[in-house]
Coordinates of C-alpha atoms in Angstrom, one line a residue:
X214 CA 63.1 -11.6 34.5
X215 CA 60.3 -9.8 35.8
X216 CA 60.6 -7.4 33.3
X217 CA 61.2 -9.9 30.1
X218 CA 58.2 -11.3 31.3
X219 CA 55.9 -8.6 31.3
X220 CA 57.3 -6.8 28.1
X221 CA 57.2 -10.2 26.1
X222 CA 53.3 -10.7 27.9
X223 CA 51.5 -7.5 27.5
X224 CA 48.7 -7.2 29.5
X225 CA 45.2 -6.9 27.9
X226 CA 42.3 -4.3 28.3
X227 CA 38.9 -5.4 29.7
X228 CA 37.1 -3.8 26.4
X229 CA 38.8 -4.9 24.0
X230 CA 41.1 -8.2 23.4
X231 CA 44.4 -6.3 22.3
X232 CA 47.4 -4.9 23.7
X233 CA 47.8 -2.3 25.5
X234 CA 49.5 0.8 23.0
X235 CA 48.1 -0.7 20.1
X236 CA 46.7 1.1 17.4
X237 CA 44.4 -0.4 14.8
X238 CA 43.7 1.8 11.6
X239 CA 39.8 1.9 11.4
X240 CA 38.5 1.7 7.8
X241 CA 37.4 5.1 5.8
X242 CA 33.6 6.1 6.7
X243 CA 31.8 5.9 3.3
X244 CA 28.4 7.9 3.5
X245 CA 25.9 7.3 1.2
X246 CA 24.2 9.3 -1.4
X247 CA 21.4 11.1 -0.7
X248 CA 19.2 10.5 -3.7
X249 CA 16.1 12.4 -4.9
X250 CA 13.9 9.2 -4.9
X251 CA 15.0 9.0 -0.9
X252 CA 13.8 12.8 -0.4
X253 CA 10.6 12.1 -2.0
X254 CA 9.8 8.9 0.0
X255 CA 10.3 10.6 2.8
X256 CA 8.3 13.8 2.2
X257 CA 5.4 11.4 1.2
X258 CA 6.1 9.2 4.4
X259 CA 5.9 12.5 6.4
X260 CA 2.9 13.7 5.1
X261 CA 1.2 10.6 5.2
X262 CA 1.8 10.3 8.8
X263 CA 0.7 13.7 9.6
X264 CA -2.3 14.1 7.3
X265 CA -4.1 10.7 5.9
X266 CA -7.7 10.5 8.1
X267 CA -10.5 8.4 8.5
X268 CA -13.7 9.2 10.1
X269 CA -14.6 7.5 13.8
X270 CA -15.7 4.3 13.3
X271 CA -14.4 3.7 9.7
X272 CA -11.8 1.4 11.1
X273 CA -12.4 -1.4 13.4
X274 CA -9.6 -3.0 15.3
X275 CA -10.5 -6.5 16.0
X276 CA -9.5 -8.8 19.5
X277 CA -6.8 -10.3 17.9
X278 CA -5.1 -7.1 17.2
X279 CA -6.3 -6.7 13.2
X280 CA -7.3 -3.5 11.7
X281 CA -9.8 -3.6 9.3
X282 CA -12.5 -1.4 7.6
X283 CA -15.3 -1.9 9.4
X284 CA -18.3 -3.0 7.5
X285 CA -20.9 -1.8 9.7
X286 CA -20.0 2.0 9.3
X287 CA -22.6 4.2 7.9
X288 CA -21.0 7.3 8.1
X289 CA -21.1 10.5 10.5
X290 CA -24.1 12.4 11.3
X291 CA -23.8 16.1 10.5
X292 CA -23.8 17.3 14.1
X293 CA -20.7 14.5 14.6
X294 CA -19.1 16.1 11.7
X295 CA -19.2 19.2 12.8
X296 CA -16.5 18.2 15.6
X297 CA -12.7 17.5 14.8
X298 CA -12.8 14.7 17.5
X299 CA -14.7 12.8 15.4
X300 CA -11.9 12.5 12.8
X301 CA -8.9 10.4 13.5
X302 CA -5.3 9.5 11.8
X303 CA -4.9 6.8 9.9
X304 CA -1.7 5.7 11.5
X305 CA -0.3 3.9 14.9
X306 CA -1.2 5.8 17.3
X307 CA 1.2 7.8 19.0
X308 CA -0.8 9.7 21.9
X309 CA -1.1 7.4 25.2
X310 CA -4.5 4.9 25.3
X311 CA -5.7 6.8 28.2
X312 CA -5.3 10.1 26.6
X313 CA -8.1 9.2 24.0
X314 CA -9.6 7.5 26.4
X315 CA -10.4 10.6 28.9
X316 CA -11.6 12.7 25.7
X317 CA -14.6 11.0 25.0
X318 CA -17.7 9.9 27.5
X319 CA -18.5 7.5 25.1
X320 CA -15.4 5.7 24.4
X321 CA -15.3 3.0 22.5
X322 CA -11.8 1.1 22.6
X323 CA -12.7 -0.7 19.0
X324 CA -13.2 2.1 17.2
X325 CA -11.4 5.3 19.3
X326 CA -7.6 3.7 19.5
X327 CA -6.9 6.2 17.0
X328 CA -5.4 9.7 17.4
X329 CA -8.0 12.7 17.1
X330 CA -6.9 15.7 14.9
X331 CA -8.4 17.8 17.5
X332 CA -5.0 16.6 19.2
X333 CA -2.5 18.6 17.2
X334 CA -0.3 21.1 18.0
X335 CA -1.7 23.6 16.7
X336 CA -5.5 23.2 17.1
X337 CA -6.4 25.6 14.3
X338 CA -4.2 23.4 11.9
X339 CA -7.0 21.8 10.5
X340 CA -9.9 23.4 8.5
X341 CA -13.2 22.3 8.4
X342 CA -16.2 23.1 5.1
X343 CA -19.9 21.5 4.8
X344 CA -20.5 21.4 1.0
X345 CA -23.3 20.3 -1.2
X346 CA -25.9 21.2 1.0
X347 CA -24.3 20.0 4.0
X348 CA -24.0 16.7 2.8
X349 CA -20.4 16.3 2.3
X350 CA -17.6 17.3 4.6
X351 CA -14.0 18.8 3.2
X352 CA -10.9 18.8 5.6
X353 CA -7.9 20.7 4.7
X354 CA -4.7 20.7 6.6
X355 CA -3.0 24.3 6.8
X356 CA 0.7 22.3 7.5
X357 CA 0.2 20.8 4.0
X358 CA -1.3 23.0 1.7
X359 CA -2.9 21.1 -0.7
X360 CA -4.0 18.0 1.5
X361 CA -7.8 17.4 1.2
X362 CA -9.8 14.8 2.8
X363 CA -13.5 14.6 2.4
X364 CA -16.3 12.4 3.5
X365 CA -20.2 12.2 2.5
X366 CA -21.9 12.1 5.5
X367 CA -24.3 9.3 6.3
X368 CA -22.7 7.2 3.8
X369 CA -19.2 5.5 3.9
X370 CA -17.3 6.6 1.5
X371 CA -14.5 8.9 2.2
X372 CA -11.2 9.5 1.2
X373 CA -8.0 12.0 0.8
X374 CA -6.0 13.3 -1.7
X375 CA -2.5 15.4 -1.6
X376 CA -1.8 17.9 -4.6
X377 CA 1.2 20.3 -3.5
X378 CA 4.8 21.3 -4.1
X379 CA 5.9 18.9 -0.8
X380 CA 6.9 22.0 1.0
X381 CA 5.6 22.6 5.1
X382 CA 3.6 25.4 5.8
X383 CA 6.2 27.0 9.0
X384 CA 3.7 30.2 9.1
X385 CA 1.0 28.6 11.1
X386 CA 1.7 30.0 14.7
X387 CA 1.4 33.7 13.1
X388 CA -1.5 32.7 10.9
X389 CA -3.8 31.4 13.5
X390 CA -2.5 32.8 16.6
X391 CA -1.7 36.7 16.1
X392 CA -5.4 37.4 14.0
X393 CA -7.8 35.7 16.2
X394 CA -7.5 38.6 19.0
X395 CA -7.5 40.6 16.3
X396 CA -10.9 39.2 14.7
X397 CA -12.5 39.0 18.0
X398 CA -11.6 42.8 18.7
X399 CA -13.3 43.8 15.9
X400 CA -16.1 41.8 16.3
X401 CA -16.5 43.4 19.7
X402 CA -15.8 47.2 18.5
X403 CA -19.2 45.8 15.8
X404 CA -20.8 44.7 18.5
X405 CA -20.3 48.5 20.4
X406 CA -21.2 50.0 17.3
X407 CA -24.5 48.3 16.7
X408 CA -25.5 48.4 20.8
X409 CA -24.6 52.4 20.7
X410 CA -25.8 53.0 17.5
X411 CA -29.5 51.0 18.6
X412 CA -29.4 53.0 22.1
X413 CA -30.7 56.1 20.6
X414 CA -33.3 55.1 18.4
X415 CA -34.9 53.1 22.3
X416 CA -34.4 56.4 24.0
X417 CA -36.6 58.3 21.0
X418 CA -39.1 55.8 20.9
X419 CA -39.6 56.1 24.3
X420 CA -39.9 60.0 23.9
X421 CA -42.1 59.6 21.0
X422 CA -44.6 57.4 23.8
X423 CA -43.9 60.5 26.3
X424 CA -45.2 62.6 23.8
X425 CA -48.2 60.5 23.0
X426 CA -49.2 59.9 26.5
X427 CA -48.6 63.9 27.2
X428 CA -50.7 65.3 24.1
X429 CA -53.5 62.7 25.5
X430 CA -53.3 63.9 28.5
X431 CA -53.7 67.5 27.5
X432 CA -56.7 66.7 24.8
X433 CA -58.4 64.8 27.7
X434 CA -58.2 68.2 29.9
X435 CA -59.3 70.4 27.1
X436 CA -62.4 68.4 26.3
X437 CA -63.5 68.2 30.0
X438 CA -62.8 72.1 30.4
X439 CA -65.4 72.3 27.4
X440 CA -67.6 69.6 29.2
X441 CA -68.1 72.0 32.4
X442 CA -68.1 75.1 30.3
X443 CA -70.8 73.8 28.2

């Protein structure tokens, strides 16, 4: 009767609240389509994440948590602009608050809970041009060719724009990291050139003076050989 008992009774699983043995047909896995319109949100979401800046202090984030522009920005100085730090992301930030926080000796939390482009991986992915008359700043991002963000300084407008084929530049870590020993190998064999090629012009003036000071000397004699002669 035992074993009536238990074959009529099954005994359940802990998981689930079926018999033991059972099986249960799961229904077909249907994946979406991958539209175009879904690619191209994302590209634009991606490079809106990674590119889209605003200068420090062009934001304000208020005490009840509110971003907003901040009305009382004038726009960067030239020697502010001519530092990456003083650009941020126009996102959430993503970088710890004490990460930004240890960057700057005069952090301000209002206006520096931003990310710094000077943060990326890697540092020479941004470029950086002073144009009419170093009154305007251009910013270009070598991930996204064709990104440009540029601000007149001392004033607050600024702004970015993205004109490009939606395609990642991958060629960065041989673009920026192979040629700069390169460039500053050359620079040093110009550097050698000009020191060894100036060393021998020093060394024949100095002569020339040797020879001045000699033929002096020698007129001087002559004239007092005369002098006692005479």
């Amino acid at each position: 009767p035992d074993d009536n008992s238990d074959q009529n009774n099954p005994k359940l699983s802990q998981d689930e609240n079926k018999p033991i043995g059972t099986t249960e047909e799961l229904p077909p896995i249907t994946s979406g389509e991958l539209k175009e319109e879904d690619r191209l949100a994302a590209i634009i979401r991606i490079i809106s994440e990674e590119t889209s800046l605003a200068p420090r202090g062009g934001l304000f984030k208020q005490t009840d948590g509110f971003t907003i522009h901040s009305k009382a920005f004038e726009g960067l100085q030239l020697e502010d602009a001519d530092e990456l730090c003083s650009f941020q992301h126009y996102r959430r930030p993503q970088q710890d608050w004490n990460c930004n926080l240890m960057s700057r000796t005069d952090y301000n939390y209002a206006i520096d809970f931003l990310d710094t482009i000077d943060k990326d991986i890697p540092s020479d992915c941004w470029t950086a041009q002073l144009v009419e008359g170093d009154r305007a700043i251009i910013l270009r991002n070598l991930h996204w060719p064709g990104f440009s963000f540029f601000h007149h300084l001392t004033t607050p407008e600024h702004g970015f724009v993205y004109i490009g084929a939606g395609q990642r530049n991958l060629d960065i870590p041989f673009m920026t990291q192979i040629y700069a020993p390169i460039i500053e190998e050359k620079s040093s064999l110009a550097v050698s050139v000009k020191t060894s090629e100036e060393k021998p012009t020093v060394e024949f003036k100095e002569d020339e003076e040797n020879m001045n000071i000699t033929e002096k000397e020698s007129s001087k004699e002559v004239k007092d050989k005369i002098n006692t002669s005479a």
